[in-house]
Amino acid sequence: MYQSTSADHLPRVCLLRIATLLFFPIASLPVMAGEVSLGVAANFTDTTRELAKQFEAKTGHTVSASFGSTGKLYAQIRNGAPFDVFMAADARRPSLIEKARAGAPNTRFTYARGKLVLWSPTPDAFGDAESYLAQQTFARLAMANPKTAPYGLAAQQVLEHLGHWQALQAKLVRGDSIAQTFQFVVSRNAQAGFVALSQVTSWDDKEGSLWNVPQDYYQPIDQQAILLNRGTSNEAALAWMDFLKSNTAIATIRGYGYDPAYDTAD
């Protein structure tokens, strides 16, 4: 038998739910939290971890990130890696993703401009960096693989600009990514290396020798992000792309040693 029930006899929890819906329409209720999966260039590791904390606190979504060289991440994406967003250390690979229709059109943008430095954890390892490179008093000089890592390509361009590329071949040690390159220098397997300024900025030990390479010695390192096809229906992925353009993210990116390339209000 069907029975009607008055509000006076409804369970207390039901009354609370009804009241909530009356005062807060469904459209204004918070969206269920989701997760965004990122493929991120290795140089942006520390920055991404900080941005992820801010993003999760602000939106309730969670972030899962995989870090590696831009070239290897690109290959993984072309082979079906389950990323929602690709954050490269160059503009070329995201452009190729877009042309191959593996990414959403009109979502590609430059989220940061990287800076290359020559660095050694040893104080006074070099004074005049250009003379240091010319004299070759070091046993090993680290750089990332130019074929897979944009910062490695930038390092090659610097050495070519200075006329030392061929002469230094026997002393170069190449990391698969800029993260591995940094470890070569930290571990003293190389006396110095071309790394990202952001890595040195994040390093706990502030001592060492640093040369900010003039940016006209290498092509601009425009780091671009693109929303991949898998992320187009993911609210967390869409929110992440918006967050990267926020003033909060811009301030963090600048603080980690990059030139932010996007400027907008939260």
PDB file of C-alpha atoms in Angstrom:
ATOM      1  CA  MET A   1       0.000   0.000   0.000  1.00  0.00           C
ATOM      2  CA  TYR A   2       1.267   3.434  -0.936  1.00  0.00           C
ATOM      3  CA  GLN A   3       1.677   5.816   2.002  1.00  0.00           C
ATOM      4  CA  SER A   4       2.473   9.492   1.939  1.00  0.00           C
ATOM      5  CA  THR A   5       4.763  10.938   4.594  1.00  0.00           C
ATOM      6  CA  SER A   6       4.600  14.455   5.873  1.00  0.00           C
ATOM      7  CA  ALA A   7       7.691  16.548   6.487  1.00  0.00           C
ATOM      8  CA  ASP A   8       7.036  16.299  10.223  1.00  0.00           C
ATOM      9  CA  HIS A   9       7.803  12.601  10.067  1.00  0.00           C
ATOM     10  CA  LEU A  10      10.761  12.697   7.722  1.00  0.00           C
ATOM     11  CA  PRO A  11      14.153  11.658   9.138  1.00  0.00           C
ATOM     12  CA  ARG A  12      16.264  14.599  10.312  1.00  0.00           C
ATOM     13  CA  VAL A  13      18.921  13.941   7.642  1.00  0.00           C
ATOM     14  CA  CYS A  14      16.305  14.186   4.887  1.00  0.00           C
ATOM     15  CA  LEU A  15      15.120  17.546   6.176  1.00  0.00           C
ATOM     16  CA  LEU A  16      18.701  18.805   6.106  1.00  0.00           C
ATOM     17  CA  ARG A  17      19.107  17.679   2.512  1.00  0.00           C
ATOM     18  CA  ILE A  18      15.877  19.387   1.473  1.00  0.00           C
ATOM     19  CA  ALA A  19      16.939  22.598   3.184  1.00  0.00           C
ATOM     20  CA  THR A  20      20.324  22.470   1.478  1.00  0.00           C
ATOM     21  CA  LEU A  21      18.734  22.133  -1.947  1.00  0.00           C
ATOM     22  CA  LEU A  22      16.329  24.994  -1.229  1.00  0.00           C
ATOM     23  CA  PHE A  23      19.090  27.417  -0.267  1.00  0.00           C
ATOM     24  CA  PHE A  24      21.810  26.083  -2.618  1.00  0.00           C
ATOM     25  CA  PRO A  25      20.494  25.115  -6.056  1.00  0.00           C
ATOM     26  CA  ILE A  26      22.061  22.042  -7.682  1.00  0.00           C
ATOM     27  CA  ALA A  27      24.043  24.172 -10.148  1.00  0.00           C
ATOM     28  CA  SER A  28      25.880  25.879  -7.294  1.00  0.00           C
ATOM     29  CA  LEU A  29      26.845  22.717  -5.434  1.00  0.00           C
ATOM     30  CA  PRO A  30      30.529  21.778  -5.700  1.00  0.00           C
ATOM     31  CA  VAL A  31      31.473  19.483  -8.578  1.00  0.00           C
ATOM     32  CA  MET A  32      32.786  16.087  -7.521  1.00  0.00           C
ATOM     33  CA  ALA A  33      36.564  16.203  -7.295  1.00  0.00           C
ATOM     34  CA  GLY A  34      38.530  14.535 -10.054  1.00  0.00           C
ATOM     35  CA  GLU A  35      42.133  13.809 -10.978  1.00  0.00           C
ATOM     36  CA  VAL A  36      44.335  15.233 -13.718  1.00  0.00           C
ATOM     37  CA  SER A  37      47.231  13.199 -15.100  1.00  0.00           C
ATOM     38  CA  LEU A  38      50.201  15.235 -16.308  1.00  0.00           C
ATOM     39  CA  GLY A  39      53.221  14.444 -18.451  1.00  0.00           C
ATOM     40  CA  VAL A  40      55.744  17.108 -17.402  1.00  0.00           C
ATOM     41  CA  ALA A  41      59.227  18.037 -18.597  1.00  0.00           C
ATOM     42  CA  ALA A  42      61.818  17.113 -15.958  1.00  0.00           C
ATOM     43  CA  ASN A  43      63.070  20.680 -15.451  1.00  0.00           C
ATOM     44  CA  PHE A  44      59.617  21.648 -14.171  1.00  0.00           C
ATOM     45  CA  THR A  45      59.484  18.952 -11.462  1.00  0.00           C
ATOM     46  CA  ASP A  46      59.815  21.089  -8.327  1.00  0.00           C
ATOM     47  CA  THR A  47      57.621  23.832  -9.747  1.00  0.00           C
ATOM     48  CA  THR A  48      54.893  21.338 -10.645  1.00  0.00           C
ATOM     49  CA  ARG A  49      54.905  19.863  -7.151  1.00  0.00           C
ATOM     50  CA  GLU A  50      54.363  23.288  -5.631  1.00  0.00           C
ATOM     51  CA  LEU A  51      51.694  24.205  -8.197  1.00  0.00           C
ATOM     52  CA  ALA A  52      49.926  20.900  -7.531  1.00  0.00           C
ATOM     53  CA  LYS A  53      49.646  21.681  -3.809  1.00  0.00           C
ATOM     54  CA  GLN A  54      48.117  25.071  -4.588  1.00  0.00           C
ATOM     55  CA  PHE A  55      45.772  23.630  -7.205  1.00  0.00           C
ATOM     56  CA  GLU A  56      44.545  20.830  -4.956  1.00  0.00           C
ATOM     57  CA  ALA A  57      43.910  23.241  -2.087  1.00  0.00           C
ATOM     58  CA  LYS A  58      42.006  25.597  -4.365  1.00  0.00           C
ATOM     59  CA  THR A  59      39.900  23.128  -6.380  1.00  0.00           C
ATOM     60  CA  GLY A  60      39.718  19.859  -4.451  1.00  0.00           C
ATOM     61  CA  HIS A  61      40.967  18.012  -7.534  1.00  0.00           C
ATOM     62  CA  THR A  62      44.094  15.882  -7.300  1.00  0.00           C
ATOM     63  CA  VAL A  63      47.174  15.858  -9.518  1.00  0.00           C
ATOM     64  CA  SER A  64      49.161  12.872 -10.770  1.00  0.00           C
ATOM     65  CA  ALA A  65      52.375  13.786 -12.596  1.00  0.00           C
ATOM     66  CA  SER A  66      55.026  11.844 -14.490  1.00  0.00           C
ATOM     67  CA  PHE A  67      58.341  13.598 -15.180  1.00  0.00           C
ATOM     68  CA  GLY A  68      60.832  12.959 -17.960  1.00  0.00           C
ATOM     69  CA  SER A  69      62.540  14.402 -20.991  1.00  0.00           C
ATOM     70  CA  THR A  70      60.207  16.156 -23.404  1.00  0.00           C
ATOM     71  CA  GLY A  71      61.203  13.839 -26.247  1.00  0.00           C
ATOM     72  CA  LYS A  72      60.462  10.673 -24.290  1.00  0.00           C
ATOM     73  CA  LEU A  73      57.158  12.012 -22.968  1.00  0.00           C
ATOM     74  CA  TYR A  74      56.174  12.937 -26.517  1.00  0.00           C
ATOM     75  CA  ALA A  75      56.943   9.402 -27.703  1.00  0.00           C
ATOM     76  CA  GLN A  76      54.896   7.956 -24.837  1.00  0.00           C
ATOM     77  CA  ILE A  77      51.931  10.168 -25.675  1.00  0.00           C
ATOM     78  CA  ARG A  78      52.057   9.175 -29.345  1.00  0.00           C
ATOM     79  CA  ASN A  79      52.021   5.552 -28.160  1.00  0.00           C
ATOM     80  CA  GLY A  80      48.927   6.047 -26.013  1.00  0.00           C
ATOM     81  CA  ALA A  81      50.244   7.086 -22.584  1.00  0.00           C
ATOM     82  CA  PRO A  82      47.223   8.020 -20.411  1.00  0.00           C
ATOM     83  CA  PHE A  83      48.003  11.694 -19.818  1.00  0.00           C
ATOM     84  CA  ASP A  84      45.409  14.469 -19.797  1.00  0.00           C
ATOM     85  CA  VAL A  85      47.891  17.343 -20.214  1.00  0.00           C
ATOM     86  CA  PHE A  86      51.342  17.512 -21.791  1.00  0.00           C
ATOM     87  CA  MET A  87      53.678  20.150 -20.321  1.00  0.00           C
ATOM     88  CA  ALA A  88      56.749  20.187 -22.539  1.00  0.00           C
ATOM     89  CA  ALA A  89      60.015  22.103 -22.295  1.00  0.00           C
ATOM     90  CA  ASP A  90      59.654  23.295 -25.877  1.00  0.00           C
ATOM     91  CA  ALA A  91      57.023  24.450 -28.347  1.00  0.00           C
ATOM     92  CA  ARG A  92      57.819  21.948 -31.101  1.00  0.00           C
ATOM     93  CA  ARG A  93      56.438  18.772 -29.532  1.00  0.00           C
ATOM     94  CA  PRO A  94      53.116  20.305 -28.404  1.00  0.00           C
ATOM     95  CA  SER A  95      52.786  21.726 -31.919  1.00  0.00           C
ATOM     96  CA  LEU A  96      53.337  18.244 -33.372  1.00  0.00           C
ATOM     97  CA  ILE A  97      50.724  16.870 -30.947  1.00  0.00           C
ATOM     98  CA  GLU A  98      48.264  19.493 -32.159  1.00  0.00           C
ATOM     99  CA  LYS A  99      48.987  18.794 -35.833  1.00  0.00           C
ATOM    100  CA  ALA A 100      48.524  15.075 -35.266  1.00  0.00           C
ATOM    101  CA  ARG A 101      45.123  15.808 -33.669  1.00  0.00           C
ATOM    102  CA  ALA A 102      46.242  14.109 -30.472  1.00  0.00           C
ATOM    103  CA  GLY A 103      45.540  17.316 -28.558  1.00  0.00           C
ATOM    104  CA  ALA A 104      42.589  19.675 -28.365  1.00  0.00           C
ATOM    105  CA  PRO A 105      42.829  22.560 -30.864  1.00  0.00           C
ATOM    106  CA  ASN A 106      43.426  26.066 -29.528  1.00  0.00           C
ATOM    107  CA  THR A 107      44.545  24.851 -26.092  1.00  0.00           C
ATOM    108  CA  ARG A 108      48.312  25.086 -26.647  1.00  0.00           C
ATOM    109  CA  PHE A 109      50.061  27.988 -24.888  1.00  0.00           C
ATOM    110  CA  THR A 110      53.429  28.939 -23.397  1.00  0.00           C
ATOM    111  CA  TYR A 111      53.289  28.557 -19.626  1.00  0.00           C
ATOM    112  CA  ALA A 112      56.945  29.449 -18.901  1.00  0.00           C
ATOM    113  CA  ARG A 113      60.195  30.535 -20.544  1.00  0.00           C
ATOM    114  CA  GLY A 114      63.182  28.600 -19.301  1.00  0.00           C
ATOM    115  CA  LYS A 115      66.661  29.926 -18.494  1.00  0.00           C
ATOM    116  CA  LEU A 116      69.862  27.985 -19.054  1.00  0.00           C
ATOM    117  CA  VAL A 117      72.805  28.277 -16.653  1.00  0.00           C
ATOM    118  CA  LEU A 118      76.253  26.776 -16.285  1.00  0.00           C
ATOM    119  CA  TRP A 119      76.487  25.547 -12.719  1.00  0.00           C
ATOM    120  CA  SER A 120      78.869  23.803 -10.332  1.00  0.00           C
ATOM    121  CA  PRO A 121      78.180  23.069  -6.650  1.00  0.00           C
ATOM    122  CA  THR A 122      81.829  23.933  -5.997  1.00  0.00           C
ATOM    123  CA  PRO A 123      82.396  27.563  -4.946  1.00  0.00           C
ATOM    124  CA  ASP A 124      84.831  29.409  -7.224  1.00  0.00           C
ATOM    125  CA  ALA A 125      84.874  26.546  -9.725  1.00  0.00           C
ATOM    126  CA  PHE A 126      84.994  29.220 -12.365  1.00  0.00           C
ATOM    127  CA  GLY A 127      85.099  32.980 -12.506  1.00  0.00           C
ATOM    128  CA  ASP A 128      84.878  33.866 -16.180  1.00  0.00           C
ATOM    129  CA  ALA A 129      82.685  31.047 -17.463  1.00  0.00           C
ATOM    130  CA  GLU A 130      83.540  31.591 -21.102  1.00  0.00           C
ATOM    131  CA  SER A 131      87.270  31.306 -20.321  1.00  0.00           C
ATOM    132  CA  TYR A 132      86.518  28.216 -18.212  1.00  0.00           C
ATOM    133  CA  LEU A 133      84.866  26.560 -21.205  1.00  0.00           C
ATOM    134  CA  ALA A 134      87.653  27.618 -23.541  1.00  0.00           C
ATOM    135  CA  GLN A 135      90.476  26.390 -21.286  1.00  0.00           C
ATOM    136  CA  GLN A 136      88.752  23.036 -20.601  1.00  0.00           C
ATOM    137  CA  THR A 137      90.424  22.464 -17.223  1.00  0.00           C
ATOM    138  CA  PHE A 138      87.533  20.199 -16.167  1.00  0.00           C
ATOM    139  CA  ALA A 139      87.412  16.439 -16.756  1.00  0.00           C
ATOM    140  CA  ARG A 140      83.676  16.248 -17.479  1.00  0.00           C
ATOM    141  CA  LEU A 141      80.999  18.741 -18.496  1.00  0.00           C
ATOM    142  CA  ALA A 142      77.358  17.669 -18.194  1.00  0.00           C
ATOM    143  CA  MET A 143      74.485  18.509 -20.491  1.00  0.00           C
ATOM    144  CA  ALA A 144      71.168  16.920 -21.422  1.00  0.00           C
ATOM    145  CA  ASN A 145      70.730  14.941 -24.621  1.00  0.00           C
ATOM    146  CA  PRO A 146      69.951  17.515 -27.352  1.00  0.00           C
ATOM    147  CA  LYS A 147      67.790  14.976 -29.186  1.00  0.00           C
ATOM    148  CA  THR A 148      65.312  14.494 -26.357  1.00  0.00           C
ATOM    149  CA  ALA A 149      65.746  17.449 -23.977  1.00  0.00           C
ATOM    150  CA  PRO A 150      65.251  21.082 -25.066  1.00  0.00           C
ATOM    151  CA  TYR A 151      67.716  22.279 -22.416  1.00  0.00           C
ATOM    152  CA  GLY A 152      70.289  19.964 -23.977  1.00  0.00           C
ATOM    153  CA  LEU A 153      69.648  21.503 -27.372  1.00  0.00           C
ATOM    154  CA  ALA A 154      70.093  24.948 -25.821  1.00  0.00           C
ATOM    155  CA  ALA A 155      73.424  23.839 -24.295  1.00  0.00           C
ATOM    156  CA  GLN A 156      74.598  22.628 -27.698  1.00  0.00           C
ATOM    157  CA  GLN A 157      73.643  25.967 -29.210  1.00  0.00           C
ATOM    158  CA  VAL A 158      75.677  27.789 -26.542  1.00  0.00           C
ATOM    159  CA  LEU A 159      78.773  25.692 -27.182  1.00  0.00           C
ATOM    160  CA  GLU A 160      78.383  26.151 -30.933  1.00  0.00           C
ATOM    161  CA  HIS A 161      78.009  29.898 -30.419  1.00  0.00           C
ATOM    162  CA  LEU A 162      81.250  29.939 -28.433  1.00  0.00           C
ATOM    163  CA  GLY A 163      83.025  27.687 -30.935  1.00  0.00           C
ATOM    164  CA  HIS A 164      83.672  24.838 -28.474  1.00  0.00           C
ATOM    165  CA  TRP A 165      81.161  22.198 -29.563  1.00  0.00           C
ATOM    166  CA  GLN A 166      83.530  19.941 -31.506  1.00  0.00           C
ATOM    167  CA  ALA A 167      86.498  20.462 -29.174  1.00  0.00           C
ATOM    168  CA  LEU A 168      84.492  19.384 -26.103  1.00  0.00           C
ATOM    169  CA  GLN A 169      82.968  16.159 -27.455  1.00  0.00           C
ATOM    170  CA  ALA A 170      85.309  13.891 -25.484  1.00  0.00           C
ATOM    171  CA  LYS A 171      84.499  15.641 -22.194  1.00  0.00           C
ATOM    172  CA  LEU A 172      80.725  15.847 -22.504  1.00  0.00           C
ATOM    173  CA  VAL A 173      78.464  13.569 -20.456  1.00  0.00           C
ATOM    174  CA  ARG A 174      74.851  13.566 -21.555  1.00  0.00           C
ATOM    175  CA  GLY A 175      71.852  12.939 -19.333  1.00  0.00           C
ATOM    176  CA  ASP A 176      68.639  11.463 -20.681  1.00  0.00           C
ATOM    177  CA  SER A 177      66.862  14.412 -19.115  1.00  0.00           C
ATOM    178  CA  ILE A 178      67.818  17.677 -17.454  1.00  0.00           C
ATOM    179  CA  ALA A 179      67.063  15.995 -14.097  1.00  0.00           C
ATOM    180  CA  GLN A 180      69.709  13.335 -14.715  1.00  0.00           C
ATOM    181  CA  THR A 181      72.108  16.027 -15.942  1.00  0.00           C
ATOM    182  CA  PHE A 182      71.669  17.903 -12.667  1.00  0.00           C
ATOM    183  CA  GLN A 183      72.441  14.711 -10.747  1.00  0.00           C
ATOM    184  CA  PHE A 184      75.673  14.269 -12.698  1.00  0.00           C
ATOM    185  CA  VAL A 185      76.809  17.653 -11.398  1.00  0.00           C
ATOM    186  CA  VAL A 186      75.497  17.204  -7.834  1.00  0.00           C
ATOM    187  CA  SER A 187      77.295  13.862  -7.524  1.00  0.00           C
ATOM    188  CA  ARG A 188      80.537  15.378  -8.894  1.00  0.00           C
ATOM    189  CA  ASN A 189      80.560  12.948 -11.806  1.00  0.00           C
ATOM    190  CA  ALA A 190      80.893  16.152 -13.798  1.00  0.00           C
ATOM    191  CA  GLN A 191      82.677  19.248 -12.502  1.00  0.00           C
ATOM    192  CA  ALA A 192      80.032  21.547 -14.022  1.00  0.00           C
ATOM    193  CA  GLY A 193      77.018  21.330 -16.265  1.00  0.00           C
ATOM    194  CA  PHE A 194      74.412  23.183 -18.267  1.00  0.00           C
ATOM    195  CA  VAL A 195      71.183  22.941 -16.266  1.00  0.00           C
ATOM    196  CA  ALA A 196      67.951  24.874 -15.754  1.00  0.00           C
ATOM    197  CA  LEU A 197      68.056  27.907 -13.467  1.00  0.00           C
ATOM    198  CA  SER A 198      64.948  26.525 -11.751  1.00  0.00           C
ATOM    199  CA  GLN A 199      66.906  23.473 -10.587  1.00  0.00           C
ATOM    200  CA  VAL A 200      69.583  25.607  -8.961  1.00  0.00           C
ATOM    201  CA  THR A 201      66.893  27.814  -7.412  1.00  0.00           C
ATOM    202  CA  SER A 202      65.329  24.718  -5.815  1.00  0.00           C
ATOM    203  CA  TRP A 203      68.651  23.273  -4.621  1.00  0.00           C
ATOM    204  CA  ASP A 204      69.092  23.378  -0.835  1.00  0.00           C
ATOM    205  CA  ASP A 205      72.806  24.232  -0.919  1.00  0.00           C
ATOM    206  CA  LYS A 206      73.089  27.818  -2.134  1.00  0.00           C
ATOM    207  CA  GLU A 207      76.869  27.719  -2.495  1.00  0.00           C
ATOM    208  CA  GLY A 208      78.501  27.065  -5.833  1.00  0.00           C
ATOM    209  CA  SER A 209      79.415  28.754  -9.094  1.00  0.00           C
ATOM    210  CA  LEU A 210      76.750  30.025 -11.476  1.00  0.00           C
ATOM    211  CA  TRP A 211      76.758  31.633 -14.924  1.00  0.00           C
ATOM    212  CA  ASN A 212      73.471  32.895 -16.298  1.00  0.00           C
ATOM    213  CA  VAL A 213      73.992  32.179 -19.983  1.00  0.00           C
ATOM    214  CA  PRO A 214      73.027  35.192 -22.128  1.00  0.00           C
ATOM    215  CA  GLN A 215      69.708  34.333 -23.707  1.00  0.00           C
ATOM    216  CA  ASP A 216      70.896  35.424 -27.145  1.00  0.00           C
ATOM    217  CA  TYR A 217      73.361  32.486 -27.072  1.00  0.00           C
ATOM    218  CA  TYR A 218      70.500  30.014 -27.552  1.00  0.00           C
ATOM    219  CA  GLN A 219      67.010  29.891 -28.977  1.00  0.00           C
ATOM    220  CA  PRO A 220      64.264  30.821 -26.494  1.00  0.00           C
ATOM    221  CA  ILE A 221      63.101  27.903 -24.369  1.00  0.00           C
ATOM    222  CA  ASP A 222      59.353  28.424 -24.658  1.00  0.00           C
ATOM    223  CA  GLN A 223      57.727  25.709 -22.586  1.00  0.00           C
ATOM    224  CA  GLN A 224      54.252  24.909 -23.852  1.00  0.00           C
ATOM    225  CA  ALA A 225      51.318  22.972 -22.489  1.00  0.00           C
ATOM    226  CA  ILE A 226      48.523  21.359 -24.455  1.00  0.00           C
ATOM    227  CA  LEU A 227      45.310  19.649 -23.404  1.00  0.00           C
ATOM    228  CA  LEU A 228      45.394  16.105 -24.779  1.00  0.00           C
ATOM    229  CA  ASN A 229      42.324  14.434 -26.235  1.00  0.00           C
ATOM    230  CA  ARG A 230      41.941  12.258 -23.150  1.00  0.00           C
ATOM    231  CA  GLY A 231      41.587  15.367 -20.996  1.00  0.00           C
ATOM    232  CA  THR A 232      38.880  17.167 -22.958  1.00  0.00           C
ATOM    233  CA  SER A 233      36.073  15.609 -20.898  1.00  0.00           C
ATOM    234  CA  ASN A 234      37.973  15.782 -17.597  1.00  0.00           C
ATOM    235  CA  GLU A 235      36.897  18.704 -15.402  1.00  0.00           C
ATOM    236  CA  ALA A 236      40.126  18.442 -13.389  1.00  0.00           C
ATOM    237  CA  ALA A 237      42.232  18.730 -16.561  1.00  0.00           C
ATOM    238  CA  LEU A 238      40.291  21.767 -17.755  1.00  0.00           C
ATOM    239  CA  ALA A 239      40.676  23.362 -14.328  1.00  0.00           C
ATOM    240  CA  TRP A 240      44.439  22.709 -14.382  1.00  0.00           C
ATOM    241  CA  MET A 241      44.839  24.448 -17.748  1.00  0.00           C
ATOM    242  CA  ASP A 242      42.988  27.472 -16.360  1.00  0.00           C
ATOM    243  CA  PHE A 243      45.012  27.410 -13.158  1.00  0.00           C
ATOM    244  CA  LEU A 244      48.316  27.592 -15.075  1.00  0.00           C
ATOM    245  CA  LYS A 245      47.200  31.002 -16.361  1.00  0.00           C
ATOM    246  CA  SER A 246      46.239  32.357 -12.932  1.00  0.00           C
ATOM    247  CA  ASN A 247      48.166  34.980 -10.998  1.00  0.00           C
ATOM    248  CA  THR A 248      48.834  32.393  -8.291  1.00  0.00           C
ATOM    249  CA  ALA A 249      50.552  30.071 -10.756  1.00  0.00           C
ATOM    250  CA  ILE A 250      52.387  32.922 -12.483  1.00  0.00           C
ATOM    251  CA  ALA A 251      53.894  34.089  -9.191  1.00  0.00           C
ATOM    252  CA  THR A 252      55.027  30.557  -8.360  1.00  0.00           C
ATOM    253  CA  ILE A 253      56.532  30.010 -11.810  1.00  0.00           C
ATOM    254  CA  ARG A 254      58.465  33.266 -11.522  1.00  0.00           C
ATOM    255  CA  GLY A 255      59.674  32.308  -8.052  1.00  0.00           C
ATOM    256  CA  TYR A 256      61.210  29.116  -9.410  1.00  0.00           C
ATOM    257  CA  GLY A 257      63.418  30.962 -11.886  1.00  0.00           C
ATOM    258  CA  TYR A 258      61.286  31.157 -15.015  1.00  0.00           C
ATOM    259  CA  ASP A 259      59.948  34.059 -17.005  1.00  0.00           C
ATOM    260  CA  PRO A 260      56.184  33.568 -16.935  1.00  0.00           C
ATOM    261  CA  ALA A 261      54.822  33.876 -20.449  1.00  0.00           C
ATOM    262  CA  TYR A 262      51.148  34.289 -19.577  1.00  0.00           C
ATOM    263  CA  ASP A 263      49.571  37.134 -17.672  1.00  0.00           C
ATOM    264  CA  THR A 264      45.973  37.193 -16.525  1.00  0.00           C
ATOM    265  CA  ALA A 265      43.918  37.656 -13.392  1.00  0.00           C
ATOM    266  CA  ASP A 266      42.719  34.902 -11.091  1.00  0.00           C
TER     267      ASP A 266
END
